[in-house]
Amino acid sequence: MALINLKDLLKHARENKYAVGAFNVTNLGFIDTLIAAAEEQRSPIILQIAEVHLRYVDLEEIAPIIISAAKKVDIPVCFHLDHGQTLQTLMRSIRAGFTSVMFDGSHMPLEENIAATKEVVKIAGAVNVSVEAELGNVGGEVIGEVAPTAHAASKELFTNVSEAKRFVKETGIDALAVSIGNVHGFYKGDPNLDYERLSAINSAINIPLVLHGGSGISDDDFKKAISLGICKINFYTEMSAAAVARVKNYLINEKPDVTSIPDVIGRAFEEVKNVVKKRLEVFGSKDMCAPEKTLCFSCSDSVCGFTDPKFRPGAQTVLYEDIVNQITNEVISSIKNKNK
Ligand code: 13P
């Protein structure tokens, strides 16, 4: 059983100074591709579905497929809702078995963001589902637009250090997404990450930090950001663009007379796998599931030789059926007590 929540996963990443890659799933083909890439690298991985991408995949239909694929492998897989916008979608995700959710109230005034995020933490925490939230605002393209344009980050939307401290303390979130010059989609010019701010945020709060908009950031920048507290990196546009480029090349130069659709789609996911494997290496998570490392906790059969109980995950995520049973039992016992 390799399904794990974000809190348990990032605890190990933070203590061992690496980041876990979080890759967006917009099609069934990503599931096996991403998990295979992580397996080959002996790395943990996060498969995430963004609320804006629910126009591509059906949440209730794809969730059991991801959960079943994750349970088959001996690497830790976190199943995460990316940029959850409404309580309805968050509840649907928790009910479908996501082990982690992001509530994105970054467009709200601070007080409203705190109040709404706090509510989400209360609900998700009751069933051991982790919560990521965002403060400041990571701008850019709605992830994976059909006709993308490049964006530059705007400084007014950067995360404020003292607000971050207050936000984390009052909401009780498990991970904080920061805005430090990162944007979603393609960057206009080179990304210019504000490391001073990142370092100050990292010193002010003691939970893992998340970097959205990973596409276009250089290997050196990733490494520096990880050294300053980034433990989760969101990545989508670059792998999508690389897959499209690979298909174009295949159709135009390699096999113009191809008629097999699985053959063409296979080229796309071959490229996704290449890109993801390289990122996992840069993020420092490669070989974290090797026998001499401590992350083997996710394998119930301990095939990787996990020894350190410090990183053992907490209680399992509770699925919807369990909650219904729990509530039913409580109602029955309360009726019984009343009738005594
Ligand atoms: P990119 O598409 O820019 O890599 O960003 C992905 C992301 O941050 C998803 O939340």
GROMACS .gro file of C-alpha atoms and ligand atoms in nm:
model
  350
    1MET     CA    1   0.000   0.000   0.000
    2ALA     CA    2   0.181   0.307  -0.122
    3LEU     CA    3  -0.091   0.570  -0.086
    4ILE     CA    4   0.020   0.842   0.150
    5ASN     CA    5  -0.090   1.188   0.254
    6LEU     CA    6   0.106   1.506   0.186
    7LYS     CA    7   0.195   1.578   0.546
    8ASP     CA    8   0.368   1.243   0.601
    9LEU     CA    9   0.540   1.259   0.263
   10LEU     CA   10   0.674   1.612   0.298
   11LYS     CA   11   0.793   1.552   0.651
   12HIS     CA   12   1.053   1.316   0.509
   13ALA     CA   13   1.137   1.555   0.223
   14ARG     CA   14   1.190   1.845   0.464
   15GLU     CA   15   1.411   1.649   0.698
   16ASN     CA   16   1.617   1.514   0.411
   17LYS     CA   17   1.630   1.834   0.201
   18TYR     CA   18   1.471   1.728  -0.125
   19ALA     CA   19   1.142   1.810  -0.299
   20VAL     CA   20   0.868   1.578  -0.418
   21GLY     CA   21   0.746   1.643  -0.774
   22ALA     CA   22   0.371   1.701  -0.813
   23PHE     CA   23   0.257   1.638  -1.168
   24ASN     CA   24  -0.086   1.723  -1.307
   25VAL     CA   25  -0.296   1.443  -1.451
   26THR     CA   26  -0.516   1.558  -1.739
   27ASN     CA   27  -0.568   1.224  -1.908
   28LEU     CA   28  -0.568   0.856  -1.807
   29GLY     CA   29  -0.235   0.801  -1.987
   30PHE     CA   30  -0.053   1.012  -1.728
   31ILE     CA   31  -0.131   0.775  -1.442
   32ASP     CA   32   0.080   0.475  -1.539
   33THR     CA   33   0.343   0.700  -1.701
   34LEU     CA   34   0.403   0.910  -1.389
   35ILE     CA   35   0.400   0.612  -1.155
   36ALA     CA   36   0.637   0.418  -1.381
   37ALA     CA   37   0.876   0.717  -1.396
   38ALA     CA   38   0.879   0.734  -1.015
   39GLU     CA   39   0.921   0.358  -0.980
   40GLU     CA   40   1.215   0.358  -1.217
   41GLN     CA   41   1.377   0.640  -1.020
   42ARG     CA   42   1.287   0.479  -0.684
   43SER     CA   43   1.128   0.811  -0.596
   44PRO     CA   44   0.810   0.924  -0.419
   45ILE     CA   45   0.564   1.115  -0.638
   46ILE     CA   46   0.249   1.327  -0.617
   47LEU     CA   47  -0.025   1.280  -0.876
   48GLN     CA   48  -0.252   1.582  -0.873
   49ILE     CA   49  -0.568   1.693  -1.045
   50ALA     CA   50  -0.638   2.064  -1.072
   51GLU     CA   51  -0.998   2.176  -1.037
   52VAL     CA   52  -0.967   2.366  -1.369
   53HIS     CA   53  -0.876   2.035  -1.533
   54LEU     CA   54  -1.202   1.869  -1.437
   55ARG     CA   55  -1.310   1.958  -1.788
   56TYR     CA   56  -1.064   1.689  -1.907
   57VAL     CA   57  -1.116   1.417  -1.646
   58ASP     CA   58  -1.409   1.303  -1.435
   59LEU     CA   59  -1.309   1.322  -1.069
   60GLU     CA   60  -1.517   1.029  -0.946
   61GLU     CA   61  -1.415   0.808  -1.239
   62ILE     CA   62  -1.043   0.877  -1.234
   63ALA     CA   63  -0.995   0.861  -0.855
   64PRO     CA   64  -1.037   0.482  -0.815
   65ILE     CA   65  -0.799   0.425  -1.108
   66ILE     CA   66  -0.528   0.639  -0.948
   67ILE     CA   67  -0.584   0.481  -0.606
   68SER     CA   68  -0.565   0.131  -0.750
   69ALA     CA   69  -0.246   0.212  -0.948
   70ALA     CA   70  -0.087   0.369  -0.638
   71LYS     CA   71  -0.166   0.069  -0.420
   72LYS     CA   72   0.014  -0.165  -0.658
   73VAL     CA   73   0.356  -0.006  -0.630
   74ASP     CA   74   0.619   0.001  -0.358
   75ILE     CA   75   0.691   0.373  -0.375
   76PRO     CA   76   0.489   0.638  -0.188
   77VAL     CA   77   0.221   0.805  -0.400
   78CYS     CA   78   0.025   1.105  -0.277
   79PHE     CA   79  -0.307   1.177  -0.451
   80HIS     CA   80  -0.371   1.550  -0.435
   81LEU     CA   81  -0.632   1.804  -0.546
   82ASP     CA   82  -0.452   2.101  -0.702
   83HIS     CA   83  -0.602   2.452  -0.674
   84GLY     CA   84  -0.931   2.345  -0.518
   85GLN     CA   85  -1.166   2.642  -0.551
   86THR     CA   86  -1.491   2.533  -0.392
   87LEU     CA   87  -1.590   2.342  -0.081
   88GLN     CA   88  -1.797   2.121  -0.307
   89THR     CA   89  -1.493   2.003  -0.506
   90LEU     CA   90  -1.289   1.959  -0.188
   91MET     CA   91  -1.560   1.739  -0.036
   92ARG     CA   92  -1.596   1.539  -0.357
   93SER     CA   93  -1.220   1.481  -0.356
   94ILE     CA   94  -1.209   1.374   0.008
   95ARG     CA   95  -1.502   1.146  -0.051
   96ALA     CA   96  -1.332   0.995  -0.360
   97GLY     CA   97  -1.019   0.906  -0.161
   98PHE     CA   98  -0.772   1.189  -0.233
   99THR     CA   99  -0.509   1.186   0.043
  100SER     CA  100  -0.444   1.560   0.017
  101VAL     CA  101  -0.622   1.874  -0.104
  102MET     CA  102  -0.515   2.226  -0.188
  103PHE     CA  103  -0.758   2.501  -0.103
  104ASP     CA  104  -0.666   2.806  -0.309
  105GLY     CA  105  -0.806   3.116  -0.145
  106SER     CA  106  -0.513   3.327  -0.264
  107HIS     CA  107  -0.743   3.570  -0.449
  108MET     CA  108  -0.936   3.643  -0.128
  109PRO     CA  109  -0.861   3.916   0.126
  110LEU     CA  110  -0.640   3.775   0.406
  111GLU     CA  111  -0.914   3.744   0.669
  112GLU     CA  112  -1.144   3.557   0.432
  113ASN     CA  113  -0.862   3.330   0.314
  114ILE     CA  114  -0.778   3.246   0.677
  115ALA     CA  115  -1.141   3.175   0.770
  116ALA     CA  116  -1.210   2.957   0.464
  117THR     CA  117  -0.880   2.767   0.487
  118LYS     CA  118  -0.935   2.702   0.857
  119GLU     CA  119  -1.270   2.545   0.777
  120VAL     CA  120  -1.110   2.319   0.515
  121VAL     CA  121  -0.836   2.211   0.758
  122LYS     CA  122  -1.100   2.117   1.014
  123ILE     CA  123  -1.295   1.904   0.767
  124ALA     CA  124  -0.999   1.741   0.590
  125GLY     CA  125  -0.801   1.690   0.910
  126ALA     CA  126  -1.086   1.486   1.058
  127VAL     CA  127  -1.017   1.217   0.799
  128ASN     CA  128  -0.636   1.254   0.786
  129VAL     CA  129  -0.640   1.434   0.450
  130SER     CA  130  -0.361   1.695   0.430
  131VAL     CA  131  -0.422   2.057   0.329
  132GLU     CA  132  -0.205   2.285   0.117
  133ALA     CA  133  -0.301   2.652   0.087
  134GLU     CA  134  -0.162   2.953  -0.098
  135LEU     CA  135  -0.076   3.300   0.023
  136GLY     CA  136   0.027   3.577  -0.209
  137ASN     CA  137  -0.082   3.477  -0.556
  138VAL     CA  138   0.102   3.270  -0.817
  139GLY     CA  139  -0.023   3.426  -1.136
  140GLY     CA  140   0.022   3.322  -1.496
  141GLU     CA  141  -0.177   3.106  -1.727
  142VAL     CA  142  -0.465   2.884  -1.626
  143ILE     CA  143  -0.261   2.564  -1.625
  144GLY     CA  144  -0.239   2.405  -1.969
  145GLU     CA  145  -0.416   2.664  -2.183
  146VAL     CA  146  -0.460   2.574  -2.547
  147ALA     CA  147  -0.295   2.892  -2.677
  148PRO     CA  148  -0.055   2.994  -2.401
  149THR     CA  149   0.114   3.329  -2.363
  150ALA     CA  150   0.421   3.395  -2.149
  151HIS     CA  151   0.380   3.573  -1.814
  152ALA     CA  152   0.601   3.767  -1.577
  153ALA     CA  153   0.543   3.759  -1.202
  154SER     CA  154   0.411   4.075  -1.038
  155LYS     CA  155   0.580   4.176  -0.715
  156GLU     CA  156   0.257   4.306  -0.553
  157LEU     CA  157   0.135   3.946  -0.546
  158PHE     CA  158   0.442   3.802  -0.369
  159THR     CA  159   0.390   3.628  -0.034
  160ASN     CA  160   0.425   3.863   0.263
  161VAL     CA  161   0.643   3.710   0.536
  162SER     CA  162   0.453   3.826   0.845
  163GLU     CA  163   0.118   3.742   0.685
  164ALA     CA  164   0.252   3.393   0.608
  165LYS     CA  165   0.348   3.345   0.971
  166ARG     CA  166   0.002   3.445   1.088
  167PHE     CA  167  -0.172   3.244   0.814
  168VAL     CA  168   0.007   2.920   0.900
  169LYS     CA  169  -0.045   2.963   1.274
  170GLU     CA  170  -0.417   3.039   1.247
  171THR     CA  171  -0.514   2.789   0.979
  172GLY     CA  172  -0.309   2.485   1.081
  173ILE     CA  173  -0.230   2.392   0.718
  174ASP     CA  174   0.024   2.122   0.631
  175ALA     CA  175   0.203   2.299   0.342
  176LEU     CA  176   0.216   2.656   0.209
  177ALA     CA  177   0.237   2.751  -0.159
  178VAL     CA  178   0.441   3.069  -0.197
  179SER     CA  179   0.459   3.341  -0.457
  180ILE     CA  180   0.824   3.446  -0.497
  181GLY     CA  181   0.853   3.522  -0.869
  182ASN     CA  182   0.710   3.191  -0.991
  183VAL     CA  183   0.420   3.183  -1.239
  184HIS     CA  184   0.210   2.911  -1.396
  185GLY     CA  185   0.270   2.830  -1.761
  186PHE     CA  186   0.549   2.984  -1.969
  187TYR     CA  187   0.772   3.258  -1.827
  188LYS     CA  188   0.829   3.588  -1.999
  189GLY     CA  189   1.209   3.609  -1.991
  190ASP     CA  190   1.399   3.411  -1.728
  191PRO     CA  191   1.233   3.344  -1.393
  192ASN     CA  192   1.379   3.563  -1.121
  193LEU     CA  193   1.303   3.398  -0.788
  194ASP     CA  194   1.319   3.613  -0.474
  195TYR     CA  195   1.541   3.394  -0.256
  196GLU     CA  196   1.568   3.648   0.022
  197ARG     CA  197   1.192   3.636   0.066
  198LEU     CA  198   1.185   3.255   0.042
  199SER     CA  199   1.453   3.229   0.308
  200ALA     CA  200   1.263   3.472   0.534
  201ILE     CA  201   0.937   3.276   0.491
  202ASN     CA  202   1.120   2.951   0.564
  203SER     CA  203   1.265   3.095   0.884
  204ALA     CA  204   0.931   3.241   0.993
  205ILE     CA  205   0.722   2.924   0.961
  206ASN     CA  206   0.795   2.560   1.024
  207ILE     CA  207   0.596   2.373   0.761
  208PRO     CA  208   0.700   2.255   0.410
  209LEU     CA  209   0.684   2.514   0.131
  210VAL     CA  210   0.547   2.454  -0.218
  211LEU     CA  211   0.669   2.598  -0.547
  212HIS     CA  212   0.403   2.620  -0.817
  213GLY     CA  213   0.488   2.696  -1.180
  214GLY     CA  214   0.787   2.460  -1.200
  215SER     CA  215   0.802   2.465  -1.582
  216GLY     CA  216   1.081   2.690  -1.710
  217ILE     CA  217   1.276   2.705  -1.383
  218SER     CA  218   1.642   2.604  -1.415
  219ASP     CA  219   1.801   2.308  -1.236
  220ASP     CA  220   2.018   2.543  -1.029
  221ASP     CA  221   1.717   2.749  -0.925
  222PHE     CA  222   1.532   2.434  -0.820
  223LYS     CA  223   1.826   2.323  -0.608
  224LYS     CA  224   1.861   2.662  -0.443
  225ALA     CA  225   1.485   2.681  -0.373
  226ILE     CA  226   1.496   2.331  -0.219
  227SER     CA  227   1.783   2.435   0.005
  228LEU     CA  228   1.557   2.718   0.129
  229GLY     CA  229   1.258   2.506   0.227
  230ILE     CA  230   1.077   2.410  -0.094
  231CYS     CA  231   0.959   2.049  -0.045
  232LYS     CA  232   0.695   2.014  -0.321
  233ILE     CA  233   0.730   2.133  -0.681
  234ASN     CA  234   0.431   2.157  -0.913
  235PHE     CA  235   0.508   2.080  -1.274
  236TYR     CA  236   0.288   2.051  -1.582
  237THR     CA  237   0.331   2.284  -1.883
  238GLU     CA  238   0.679   2.168  -1.977
  239MET     CA  239   0.591   1.799  -1.984
  240SER     CA  240   0.277   1.871  -2.184
  241ALA     CA  241   0.469   2.085  -2.437
  242ALA     CA  242   0.748   1.823  -2.465
  243ALA     CA  243   0.492   1.550  -2.536
  244VAL     CA  244   0.327   1.758  -2.810
  245ALA     CA  245   0.666   1.837  -2.968
  246ARG     CA  246   0.753   1.467  -2.966
  247VAL     CA  247   0.426   1.376  -3.139
  248LYS     CA  248   0.476   1.652  -3.398
  249ASN     CA  249   0.822   1.523  -3.478
  250TYR     CA  250   0.695   1.165  -3.494
  251LEU     CA  251   0.416   1.252  -3.735
  252ILE     CA  252   0.620   1.484  -3.957
  253ASN     CA  253   0.967   1.327  -3.961
  254GLU     CA  254   0.973   0.982  -3.809
  255LYS     CA  255   0.660   0.804  -3.925
  256PRO     CA  256   0.440   1.024  -4.148
  257ASP     CA  257   0.241   0.722  -4.269
  258VAL     CA  258   0.149   0.599  -3.918
  259THR     CA  259  -0.216   0.502  -3.871
  260SER     CA  260  -0.202   0.351  -3.521
  261ILE     CA  261  -0.336   0.587  -3.257
  262PRO     CA  262  -0.185   0.393  -2.961
  263ASP     CA  263   0.149   0.422  -3.136
  264VAL     CA  264   0.117   0.803  -3.162
  265ILE     CA  265  -0.014   0.846  -2.805
  266GLY     CA  266   0.263   0.617  -2.684
  267ARG     CA  267   0.526   0.863  -2.815
  268ALA     CA  268   0.366   1.143  -2.613
  269PHE     CA  269   0.381   0.951  -2.286
  270GLU     CA  270   0.729   0.821  -2.360
  271GLU     CA  271   0.835   1.185  -2.364
  272VAL     CA  272   0.640   1.270  -2.048
  273LYS     CA  273   0.826   0.989  -1.874
  274ASN     CA  274   1.165   1.118  -1.991
  275VAL     CA  275   1.092   1.470  -1.868
  276VAL     CA  276   0.954   1.353  -1.532
  277LYS     CA  277   1.246   1.117  -1.466
  278LYS     CA  278   1.489   1.406  -1.520
  279ARG     CA  279   1.290   1.634  -1.288
  280LEU     CA  280   1.280   1.374  -1.010
  281GLU     CA  281   1.656   1.357  -1.028
  282VAL     CA  282   1.696   1.736  -1.009
  283PHE     CA  283   1.446   1.757  -0.720
  284GLY     CA  284   1.671   1.516  -0.526
  285SER     CA  285   1.401   1.253  -0.470
  286LYS     CA  286   1.564   0.989  -0.693
  287ASP     CA  287   1.666   0.681  -0.493
  288MET     CA  288   1.488   0.797  -0.177
  289CYS     CA  289   1.314   0.458  -0.191
  290ALA     CA  290   1.642   0.268  -0.211
  291PRO     CA  291   1.716   0.012   0.062
  292GLU     CA  292   1.972   0.228   0.238
  293LYS     CA  293   1.729   0.521   0.261
  294THR     CA  294   1.451   0.575   0.513
  295LEU     CA  295   1.155   0.634   0.283
  296CYS     CA  296   1.067   0.266   0.243
  297PHE     CA  297   0.800   0.316   0.510
  298SER     CA  298   0.528   0.314   0.247
  299CYS     CA  299   0.581  -0.049   0.159
  300SER     CA  300   0.376  -0.252   0.403
  301ASP     CA  301   0.596  -0.550   0.322
  302SER     CA  302   0.909  -0.336   0.382
  303VAL     CA  303   1.074  -0.471   0.069
  304CYS     CA  304   1.307  -0.173   0.065
  305GLY     CA  305   1.427  -0.238   0.417
  306PHE     CA  306   1.272   0.062   0.593
  307THR     CA  307   1.410   0.091   0.939
  308ASP     CA  308   1.339   0.437   1.078
  309PRO     CA  309   1.001   0.449   1.261
  310LYS     CA  310   1.028   0.829   1.271
  311PHE     CA  311   0.895   0.852   0.916
  312ARG     CA  312   0.619   0.598   0.946
  313PRO     CA  313   0.295   0.756   0.821
  314GLY     CA  314   0.017   0.837   1.066
  315ALA     CA  315  -0.333   0.696   1.052
  316GLN     CA  316  -0.458   0.603   0.706
  317THR     CA  317  -0.681   0.838   0.510
  318VAL     CA  318  -1.041   0.758   0.591
  319LEU     CA  319  -1.259   0.696   0.289
  320TYR     CA  320  -1.618   0.812   0.252
  321GLU     CA  321  -1.769   0.475   0.342
  322ASP     CA  322  -1.574   0.479   0.668
  323ILE     CA  323  -1.705   0.825   0.752
  324VAL     CA  324  -2.064   0.718   0.684
  325ASN     CA  325  -2.015   0.415   0.912
  326GLN     CA  326  -1.858   0.630   1.182
  327ILE     CA  327  -2.140   0.886   1.171
  328THR     CA  328  -2.402   0.609   1.169
  329ASN     CA  329  -2.247   0.447   1.477
  330GLU     CA  330  -2.234   0.777   1.660
  331VAL     CA  331  -2.597   0.856   1.581
  332ILE     CA  332  -2.705   0.509   1.695
  333SER     CA  333  -2.510   0.532   2.020
  334SER     CA  334  -2.644   0.881   2.089
  335ILE     CA  335  -3.006   0.758   2.035
  336LYS     CA  336  -2.935   0.462   2.265
  337ASN     CA  337  -2.796   0.692   2.534
  338LYS     CA  338  -3.101   0.920   2.511
  339ASN     CA  339  -3.336   0.624   2.551
  340LYS     CA  340  -3.164   0.499   2.866
  34113P     P1  341   0.351   2.473  -1.460
  34113P     O1  342   0.247   2.427  -1.557
  34113P     O2  343   0.398   2.611  -1.488
  34113P     O3  344   0.464   2.377  -1.448
  34113P     O4  345   0.280   2.481  -1.318
  34113P     C1  346   0.208   2.373  -1.270
  34113P     C2  347   0.144   2.408  -1.141
  34113P     O5  348   0.194   2.491  -1.066
  34113P     C3  349   0.020   2.340  -1.105
  34113P     O6  350  -0.037   2.391  -0.989
   0.00000   0.00000   0.00000
